Amino acid sequence: MKKLIAGPMATLSHQGLRKIIEDFGGCDEYYTEMINAASFLTHGQFESFYALNDFGREKIVWQLTGKDAEPMAECARELCALGGIGIDLNMGCSAPEIYKSGAGISWMLKPREETERLVSEVRNSIDSFNSEVLSDGTHKHQRLSVKLRLGDENFKEDEFYDFCEMLYKNGVEQLVLHPRTKKEKLARPPRYQFVEQLALNMKDKIPVILNGNVKDVASYEYAMSKAPDASGVMIARMSAQKPWIFCKLGIRNEELGIGNEELGIGARERGLMIERDGAFVVDRLMVGMVYIQNLRLYQPKEFWETRMQRFFAYYCDNFSFGHYIKSKILNCKTLEEAETTFTKYFDEMPGDRFEKI
Ligand SMILES: Cc1cc2nc3c(=O)[nH]c(=O)nc-3n(C[C@H](O)[C@H](O)[C@H](O)COP(=O)(O)O)c2cc1C
């Protein structure tokens, strides 16, 4: 059974989006947007929003970013106490402001001992949590995972696999590989052959998850044909553009487990999906409106405008006049303005409102 995982995206993978994905039947794991360990430990006014876990609670993976091992280990300990699947270390982010600060992909490029120390310190934190007896008398197993790229432009295949072996030996229990180098843009095809080789290397050890460019049934099948030994697929951008993507993949592939009976009960209850002419269709107007409402419910006011804009930058790609509606919404200054603008679009383009699942 292949796992389906919602990928981490800064400003997007928050509770508001997670709730919509969950309404459509959910997926196996939800990686949170990266949480800056040092900031989180300050317990500043915005930090608690990163830790919201009212929906899909048991499937959340807390992704940590940072430049120093100590705060990351301490933060891991705090996040473990919130429940979920476990802690992920971000070793893949190649945004300049992140790697220049010593976080993200720079962990793949630092002296090996430094990265080894980070992994073992976070591992120790998790082990100490795992060894505790909870109030109900049980233990909770929290997992350690790493999401990574191939390395920088000069990466050597052997060194990359050796790096992954080091992660495994230090207690990493799942790897997600986004098979591009530091500088390779998202437009470049990901190199799935590295996922396959890594999955073969890690066979009978730990799961390896493929990430990159999976956007529909055809691209899912293509990716799996290139990396048949991968244990699952992580989908990032398309989980914002089409939060129903996991539902769509699930019903096409019984192995993935979402049967028609169960199909998006929450989405149907909330009017995100309706039955039309004997088939289920997504109401894309409703999904956009519910996303905006979820910002009000689950994000601090200070984040509303940017998080609305980041979502619609992807979501508008669903529509025939995507550029037109995108530029209008990206100019909206308030959530109310965005709601009015978005609703009006469907008066002009009623045919864009529904999508068959
Ligand atoms: C807006 C945006 C934010 C992202 N933020 C993160 C992040 O916080 N942590 C991370 O590991 N990767 C992050 N990524 C990378 C994605 O998780 C993923 O590796 C990449 O988008 C390729 O997968 P996709 O083709 O399914 O989108 C981000 C990507 C985008 C587009």
Tab-separated table of C-alpha atoms in Angstrom, residues 220-354:
chain	number	residue	atom	x	y	z
A	220	TYR	CA	1.262	9.690	-10.121
A	221	GLU	CA	1.376	6.570	-12.257
A	222	TYR	CA	4.380	7.843	-14.192
A	223	ALA	CA	6.282	8.620	-10.975
A	224	MET	CA	5.472	5.195	-9.547
A	225	SER	CA	6.602	3.510	-12.754
A	226	LYS	CA	9.983	5.247	-12.388
A	227	ALA	CA	10.309	4.524	-8.673
A	228	PRO	CA	8.255	1.394	-8.031
A	229	ASP	CA	10.117	0.697	-4.785
A	230	ALA	CA	9.183	4.028	-3.226
A	231	SER	CA	6.804	3.595	-0.306
A	232	GLY	CA	4.659	6.545	-1.223
A	233	VAL	CA	4.262	9.944	-2.772
A	234	MET	CA	4.369	13.402	-1.259
A	235	ILE	CA	2.340	16.096	-3.007
A	236	ALA	CA	2.962	19.751	-2.171
A	237	ARG	CA	1.807	22.398	-4.661
A	238	MET	CA	-1.094	20.398	-5.995
A	239	SER	CA	-2.426	19.932	-2.462
A	240	ALA	CA	-3.045	23.703	-2.491
A	241	GLN	CA	-4.283	23.927	-6.065
A	242	LYS	CA	-6.568	20.917	-5.676
A	243	PRO	CA	-7.014	20.000	-2.017
A	244	TRP	CA	-9.168	17.102	-3.287
A	245	ILE	CA	-6.167	15.543	-5.117
A	246	PHE	CA	-5.773	12.754	-2.559
A	247	CYS	CA	-9.443	11.868	-2.906
A	248	LYS	CA	-9.055	11.819	-6.679
A	249	LEU	CA	-6.005	9.558	-6.537
A	250	GLY	CA	-7.673	7.353	-3.952
A	251	ILE	CA	-10.737	6.450	-5.942
A	252	ARG	CA	-8.741	5.700	-9.055
A	253	ASN	CA	-6.561	3.306	-7.154
A	254	GLU	CA	-8.300	0.977	-4.726
A	255	GLU	CA	-4.978	0.118	-3.191
A	256	LEU	CA	-4.917	3.634	-1.805
A	257	GLY	CA	-7.910	2.859	0.230
A	258	ILE	CA	-10.582	5.509	-0.124
A	259	GLY	CA	-13.715	3.701	-1.256
A	260	ASN	CA	-16.661	5.447	-2.916
A	261	GLU	CA	-18.851	4.859	0.133
A	262	GLU	CA	-16.515	6.900	2.248
A	263	LEU	CA	-15.753	9.460	-0.382
A	264	GLY	CA	-15.349	12.890	1.181
A	265	ILE	CA	-18.180	12.699	3.695
A	266	GLY	CA	-17.010	15.920	5.355
A	267	ALA	CA	-16.764	17.655	1.992
A	268	ARG	CA	-20.287	16.601	1.116
A	269	GLU	CA	-21.643	17.750	4.463
A	270	ARG	CA	-20.039	21.137	4.013
A	271	GLY	CA	-21.080	21.567	0.395
A	272	LEU	CA	-17.516	21.355	-0.960
A	273	MET	CA	-18.576	18.415	-3.060
A	274	ILE	CA	-22.029	17.645	-4.441
A	275	GLU	CA	-23.635	14.919	-6.475
A	276	ARG	CA	-24.565	15.901	-10.022
A	277	ASP	CA	-25.889	13.557	-12.683
A	278	GLY	CA	-24.785	10.529	-10.676
A	279	ALA	CA	-21.211	11.714	-10.116
A	280	PHE	CA	-19.417	13.668	-7.453
A	281	VAL	CA	-18.219	17.119	-8.401
A	282	VAL	CA	-16.122	19.570	-6.402
A	283	ASP	CA	-17.643	23.005	-5.910
A	284	ARG	CA	-14.526	25.106	-6.472
A	285	LEU	CA	-16.256	28.307	-5.397
A	286	MET	CA	-17.149	26.749	-2.050
A	287	VAL	CA	-13.624	25.401	-1.518
A	288	GLY	CA	-12.190	28.898	-2.012
A	289	MET	CA	-14.769	30.443	0.311
A	290	VAL	CA	-14.207	27.822	3.006
A	291	TYR	CA	-10.442	28.338	2.746
A	292	ILE	CA	-10.925	32.070	3.389
A	293	GLN	CA	-13.241	31.325	6.302
A	294	ASN	CA	-10.659	28.890	7.701
A	295	LEU	CA	-8.080	31.682	7.692
A	296	ARG	CA	-10.378	33.668	9.969
A	297	LEU	CA	-10.794	30.659	12.210
A	298	TYR	CA	-7.245	29.305	12.351
A	299	GLN	CA	-4.775	32.041	11.483
A	300	PRO	CA	-3.839	35.278	13.219
A	301	LYS	CA	-5.276	38.377	11.589
A	302	GLU	CA	-1.773	39.582	10.735
A	303	PHE	CA	-1.337	36.570	8.407
A	304	TRP	CA	-4.704	36.723	6.631
A	305	GLU	CA	-3.748	38.787	3.627
A	306	THR	CA	-0.505	36.985	2.750
A	307	ARG	CA	-1.925	33.534	3.350
A	308	MET	CA	-4.982	34.299	1.267
A	309	GLN	CA	-2.719	35.518	-1.548
A	310	ARG	CA	-0.340	32.533	-1.360
A	311	PHE	CA	-3.217	30.084	-1.611
A	312	PHE	CA	-4.975	31.795	-4.499
A	313	ALA	CA	-1.683	32.055	-6.397
A	314	TYR	CA	-1.997	28.256	-6.797
A	315	TYR	CA	-5.749	27.820	-6.601
A	316	CYS	CA	-6.507	30.186	-9.492
A	317	ASP	CA	-4.579	27.886	-11.840
A	318	ASN	CA	-7.721	25.731	-11.848
A	319	PHE	CA	-9.640	28.262	-13.902
A	320	SER	CA	-10.013	29.083	-17.596
A	321	PHE	CA	-9.065	32.717	-16.930
A	322	GLY	CA	-6.631	31.879	-14.160
A	323	HIS	CA	-4.320	34.840	-14.751
A	324	TYR	CA	-7.190	37.288	-14.768
A	325	ILE	CA	-8.747	36.111	-11.520
A	326	LYS	CA	-5.337	35.626	-9.893
A	327	SER	CA	-4.248	39.202	-10.521
A	328	LYS	CA	-7.594	40.485	-9.215
A	329	ILE	CA	-7.421	38.438	-6.011
A	330	LEU	CA	-3.749	39.153	-5.398
A	331	ASN	CA	-4.700	42.831	-5.308
A	332	CYS	CA	-7.369	42.312	-2.655
A	333	LYS	CA	-6.445	43.791	0.689
A	334	THR	CA	-9.079	42.133	2.844
A	335	LEU	CA	-10.669	38.710	3.041
A	336	GLU	CA	-14.094	40.263	2.350
A	337	GLU	CA	-12.789	41.827	-0.845
A	338	ALA	CA	-11.339	38.470	-1.905
A	339	GLU	CA	-14.663	36.743	-1.226
A	340	THR	CA	-16.582	39.241	-3.340
A	341	THR	CA	-14.060	39.155	-6.178
A	342	PHE	CA	-13.901	35.375	-6.226
A	343	THR	CA	-17.703	34.959	-6.124
A	344	LYS	CA	-18.123	37.452	-8.972
A	345	TYR	CA	-15.783	35.434	-11.179
A	346	PHE	CA	-18.282	32.560	-11.216
A	347	ASP	CA	-21.101	34.920	-12.260
A	348	GLU	CA	-18.986	35.590	-15.329
A	349	MET	CA	-17.706	32.021	-15.733
A	350	PRO	CA	-20.316	29.628	-14.263
A	351	GLY	CA	-18.779	26.722	-16.191
A	352	ASP	CA	-15.598	26.995	-14.099
A	353	ARG	CA	-17.363	26.286	-10.842
A	354	PHE	CA	-17.483	22.487	-10.771
